[in-house]
Short mmCIF file of C-alpha atoms in Angstrom, two decimals:
data_model
loop_
_atom_site.label_atom_id
_atom_site.label_comp_id
_atom_site.label_asym_id
_atom_site.label_seq_id
_atom_site.Cartn_x
_atom_site.Cartn_y
_atom_site.Cartn_z
CA GLY A 1254 -10.23 6.67 -13.44
CA ASP A 1255 -6.82 5.63 -13.53
CA SER A 1256 -5.82 1.64 -13.60
CA VAL A 1257 -3.21 -0.54 -14.46
CA THR A 1258 -4.09 -3.89 -16.22
CA GLN A 1259 -1.52 -6.56 -15.47
CA MET A 1260 -1.60 -10.54 -17.13
CA GLU A 1261 -2.77 -13.07 -14.91
CA GLY A 1262 0.13 -15.18 -12.94
CA PRO A 1263 1.89 -17.16 -11.82
CA VAL A 1264 4.32 -17.62 -14.52
CA THR A 1265 6.79 -20.66 -14.27
CA LEU A 1266 10.06 -20.13 -16.62
CA SER A 1267 13.13 -22.32 -16.80
CA GLU A 1268 16.04 -20.97 -16.46
CA GLU A 1269 17.87 -18.28 -18.74
CA ALA A 1270 14.27 -18.56 -20.63
CA PHE A 1271 12.64 -14.85 -22.10
CA LEU A 1272 10.28 -13.53 -19.84
CA THR A 1273 7.67 -11.08 -20.84
CA ILE A 1274 5.04 -9.60 -18.43
CA ASN A 1275 2.15 -7.42 -20.12
CA CYS A 1276 1.04 -4.08 -18.80
CA THR A 1277 -1.46 -1.91 -20.29
CA TYR A 1278 -2.76 0.86 -18.77
CA THR A 1279 -5.79 3.80 -18.15
CA ALA A 1280 -4.80 7.51 -17.56
CA THR A 1281 -5.57 10.69 -18.35
CA GLY A 1282 -2.83 12.58 -19.10
CA TYR A 1283 0.95 12.10 -19.20
CA PRO A 1284 1.35 9.46 -16.65
CA SER A 1285 5.13 8.07 -15.65
CA LEU A 1286 5.55 4.73 -15.33
CA PHE A 1287 6.57 2.25 -13.27
CA TRP A 1288 7.94 -2.09 -12.50
CA TYR A 1289 8.32 -2.67 -9.14
CA VAL A 1290 9.78 -5.75 -7.43
CA GLN A 1291 8.50 -7.52 -4.34
CA TYR A 1292 10.94 -10.40 -2.57
CA PRO A 1293 8.99 -12.85 -0.45
CA GLY A 1294 8.49 -11.38 2.90
CA GLU A 1295 9.52 -7.98 1.54
CA GLY A 1296 8.39 -4.88 0.26
CA LEU A 1297 7.94 -2.97 -2.62
CA GLN A 1298 11.67 -2.06 -4.68
CA LEU A 1299 11.81 0.07 -7.38
CA LEU A 1300 12.74 -2.05 -10.42
CA LEU A 1301 12.50 0.44 -13.61
CA LYS A 1302 10.80 3.70 -14.43
CA ALA A 1303 9.73 5.30 -17.24
CA THR A 1304 8.73 9.19 -17.75
CA LYS A 1305 7.22 9.47 -21.73
CA ALA A 1306 6.14 8.71 -24.05
CA ASP A 1307 8.99 5.97 -26.21
CA ASP A 1308 11.36 6.24 -22.80
CA LYS A 1309 12.80 2.90 -22.46
CA GLY A 1310 13.71 1.71 -18.81
CA SER A 1311 16.11 -0.95 -17.39
CA ASN A 1312 17.77 -2.21 -14.86
CA LYS A 1313 19.35 -5.75 -14.14
CA GLY A 1314 18.69 -6.88 -17.14
CA PHE A 1315 14.64 -6.35 -17.01
CA GLU A 1316 13.47 -3.38 -19.66
CA ALA A 1317 10.42 -2.07 -20.50
CA THR A 1318 8.87 0.34 -23.47
CA TYR A 1319 6.50 3.41 -22.55
CA ARG A 1320 4.18 2.89 -26.12
CA LYS A 1321 1.60 6.07 -25.76
CA GLU A 1322 0.19 4.35 -28.93
CA THR A 1323 -0.54 1.32 -26.79
CA THR A 1324 -1.23 2.47 -23.26
CA SER A 1325 1.42 -0.69 -22.53
CA PHE A 1326 4.47 -1.15 -20.60
CA HIS A 1327 5.54 -4.57 -20.63
CA LEU A 1328 8.21 -6.01 -19.20
CA GLU A 1329 11.17 -8.37 -20.41
CA LYS A 1330 14.15 -9.88 -20.07
CA GLY A 1331 16.42 -12.20 -22.15
CA SER A 1332 17.44 -14.46 -19.44
CA VAL A 1333 15.41 -15.04 -16.03
CA GLN A 1334 17.21 -16.60 -12.80
CA VAL A 1335 16.13 -18.36 -10.25
CA SER A 1336 16.86 -14.74 -8.37
CA ASP A 1337 14.43 -13.04 -10.67
CA SER A 1338 11.63 -14.76 -8.88
CA ALA A 1339 9.12 -12.77 -7.51
CA VAL A 1340 5.66 -10.46 -7.23
CA TYR A 1341 6.23 -7.84 -9.92
CA PHE A 1342 3.68 -5.25 -9.83
CA CYS A 1343 3.14 -2.13 -12.85
CA ALA A 1344 1.92 0.95 -11.53
CA LEU A 1345 1.73 4.25 -12.95
CA GLU A 1346 1.53 8.03 -11.30
CA SER A 1347 -0.64 10.48 -13.12
CA GLY A 1348 0.04 14.14 -14.06
CA GLY A 1349 -0.39 16.41 -11.90
CA TYR A 1350 -0.81 13.72 -8.86
CA GLN A 1351 1.82 12.16 -6.66
CA LYS A 1352 0.17 8.72 -5.34
CA VAL A 1353 0.75 5.84 -7.58
CA THR A 1354 -2.66 3.05 -8.87
CA PHE A 1355 -1.04 -0.15 -8.84
CA GLY A 1356 -2.21 -3.37 -11.01
CA THR A 1357 -2.79 -7.20 -9.50
CA GLY A 1358 1.07 -8.19 -9.11
CA THR A 1359 2.40 -10.98 -11.59
CA LYS A 1360 4.05 -13.94 -9.57
CA LEU A 1361 7.00 -15.15 -11.46
CA GLN A 1362 8.27 -18.57 -10.54
CA VAL A 1363 12.11 -20.08 -12.07
CA ILE A 1364 12.90 -22.91 -12.13
CA PRO A 1365 16.38 -24.78 -12.27
CA ASP B 630 21.34 5.75 6.68
CA ALA B 631 17.79 6.87 5.06
CA GLU B 632 15.65 4.54 5.61
CA ILE B 633 11.27 4.17 6.21
CA THR B 634 10.05 1.59 8.87
CA GLN B 635 7.15 -0.31 10.00
CA SER B 636 5.67 -1.24 12.89
CA PRO B 637 4.36 -3.82 14.44
CA ARG B 638 5.74 -6.33 10.99
CA HIS B 639 2.46 -8.33 12.99
CA LYS B 640 -0.32 -8.04 15.02
CA ILE B 641 -3.07 -10.25 15.59
CA THR B 642 -6.47 -8.01 17.32
CA GLU B 643 -10.25 -8.88 18.06
CA THR B 644 -12.92 -7.23 16.41
CA GLY B 645 -14.24 -4.37 17.43
CA ARG B 646 -10.57 -2.67 18.36
CA GLN B 647 -8.88 0.02 17.75
CA VAL B 648 -5.84 -0.69 15.74
CA THR B 649 -3.06 1.93 15.70
CA LEU B 650 -0.08 1.33 13.36
CA ALA B 651 3.23 3.43 12.74
CA CYS B 652 5.19 4.21 10.23
CA HIS B 653 8.26 6.43 10.29
CA GLN B 654 10.58 7.66 7.83
CA THR B 655 14.38 9.36 7.54
CA TRP B 656 14.29 10.75 4.24
CA ASN B 657 12.20 13.74 5.26
CA HIS B 658 10.28 13.19 2.28
CA ASN B 659 6.68 15.31 2.02
CA ASN B 660 4.50 12.52 0.28
CA MET B 661 2.78 9.18 2.35
CA PHE B 662 1.35 6.45 1.51
CA TRP B 663 -0.25 3.42 3.12
CA TYR B 664 -1.91 0.72 1.04
CA ARG B 665 -3.44 -2.42 1.28
CA GLN B 666 -2.13 -5.56 -0.23
CA ASP B 667 -4.77 -8.61 -0.51
CA LEU B 668 -4.46 -11.26 -2.82
CA GLY B 669 -5.91 -10.61 -6.82
CA HIS B 670 -6.16 -7.15 -5.72
CA GLY B 671 -2.58 -6.19 -5.89
CA LEU B 672 -1.97 -2.38 -3.20
CA ARG B 673 -4.46 -0.79 -3.04
CA LEU B 674 -3.98 3.59 -1.44
CA ILE B 675 -5.88 3.66 1.72
CA HIS B 676 -5.08 7.09 2.84
CA TYR B 677 -2.19 9.53 1.94
CA SER B 678 -0.46 13.14 2.57
CA TYR B 679 1.51 15.58 1.08
CA GLY B 680 2.86 17.03 3.48
CA VAL B 681 2.19 18.16 7.46
CA GLN B 682 -1.44 18.40 8.26
CA ASP B 683 -2.89 17.34 4.90
CA THR B 684 -4.58 13.98 4.51
CA ASN B 685 -6.12 12.51 1.89
CA LYS B 686 -8.67 10.09 1.40
CA GLY B 687 -7.77 6.70 -1.69
CA GLU B 688 -9.63 4.93 -2.70
CA VAL B 689 -10.72 2.13 0.19
CA SER B 690 -10.34 4.44 2.97
CA ASP B 691 -13.90 3.47 5.13
CA GLY B 692 -12.68 2.48 8.51
CA TYR B 693 -9.25 3.96 8.80
CA SER B 694 -7.90 7.11 9.45
CA VAL B 695 -4.93 8.95 9.09
CA SER B 696 -2.98 12.02 10.86
CA ARG B 697 0.30 13.85 9.89
CA SER B 698 1.48 15.84 12.74
CA ASN B 699 5.43 16.29 11.54
CA THR B 700 6.78 14.70 8.12
CA GLU B 701 8.61 11.66 9.37
CA ASP B 702 5.27 9.83 10.64
CA LEU B 703 2.00 9.12 8.75
CA PRO B 704 -0.08 6.64 11.74
CA LEU B 705 -3.04 5.17 10.49
CA THR B 706 -5.95 3.73 12.54
CA LEU B 707 -8.34 1.19 12.56
CA GLU B 708 -11.15 2.62 14.41
CA SER B 709 -13.28 -0.40 15.05
CA ALA B 710 -10.98 -3.58 13.05
CA ALA B 711 -13.05 -5.79 11.36
CA SER B 712 -12.43 -8.98 9.66
CA SER B 713 -12.34 -7.72 6.29
CA GLN B 714 -8.99 -5.28 7.34
CA THR B 715 -6.77 -8.21 7.69
CA SER B 716 -4.34 -7.69 5.02
CA VAL B 717 -0.58 -6.74 4.29
CA TYR B 718 -0.43 -2.94 5.51
CA PHE B 719 2.34 -1.04 3.35
CA CYS B 720 3.80 2.54 4.14
CA ALA B 721 5.46 4.61 1.83
CA SER B 722 7.17 7.50 0.64
CA SER B 723 8.52 10.13 -1.85
CA GLU B 724 9.88 12.65 -2.77
CA SER B 725 8.28 14.45 -5.50
CA ARG B 726 6.39 13.79 -8.35
CA ASP B 727 7.79 10.91 -11.28
CA THR B 728 10.69 9.73 -8.19
CA GLU B 729 10.97 6.75 -6.10
CA ALA B 730 8.30 5.17 -4.03
CA PHE B 731 9.78 3.69 -1.44
CA PHE B 732 8.07 0.55 0.53
CA GLY B 733 8.41 -0.41 4.50
CA GLN B 734 8.66 -4.06 5.59
CA GLY B 735 5.02 -4.16 5.71
CA THR B 736 2.17 -4.79 8.60
CA ARG B 737 0.92 -8.16 8.47
CA LEU B 738 -2.31 -7.20 10.47
CA THR B 739 -4.95 -10.73 11.65
CA VAL B 740 -8.19 -9.53 12.91
CA VAL B 741 -9.86 -12.31 14.21
#
């Protein structure tokens, strides 16, 4: 079945550091890929998405590129802020099905 | 503004009791989902629905049931609550394939 694997957290970075959170997936067909963010005490919010190979999703300075050859969708940001502290979930939606499979989440803590 | 709301936000119940968690969305979305969030597991799909009178089992459906009598609501029932069902529960809805899923703020359920 479908699965998503994320790097283990927590990840602790200093403000203005470069962020990479790795995500790889296994799926049949051509899934759509998503990054969701969960701030403390809240539900998940969509951060960015890509629906086909080589697409780049971007939002709020975050980027991720859909790499079919490596089945990856790594999240990057050039300069993190304290306000980026949250849990980040990589997710996929399989072709033909309208449900989403999530990774285990990666907690990011940014310190001043 | 359209939204998705869950109630209650917090609940404590005893082992063996029946519990129902409410989810209501005002987007008129056809797709609705219930997830549970546990440390080390991320979000796992419990049940989902593609429309009125449609319900489907997810990967962790044992001990849970849902019904979809209208577009707006997908209540989740724990038939006989167990301590293993202590978790944070999230409801979500989406319009169609490849579109963003909108999440409620979650219900923290404790079974004692």
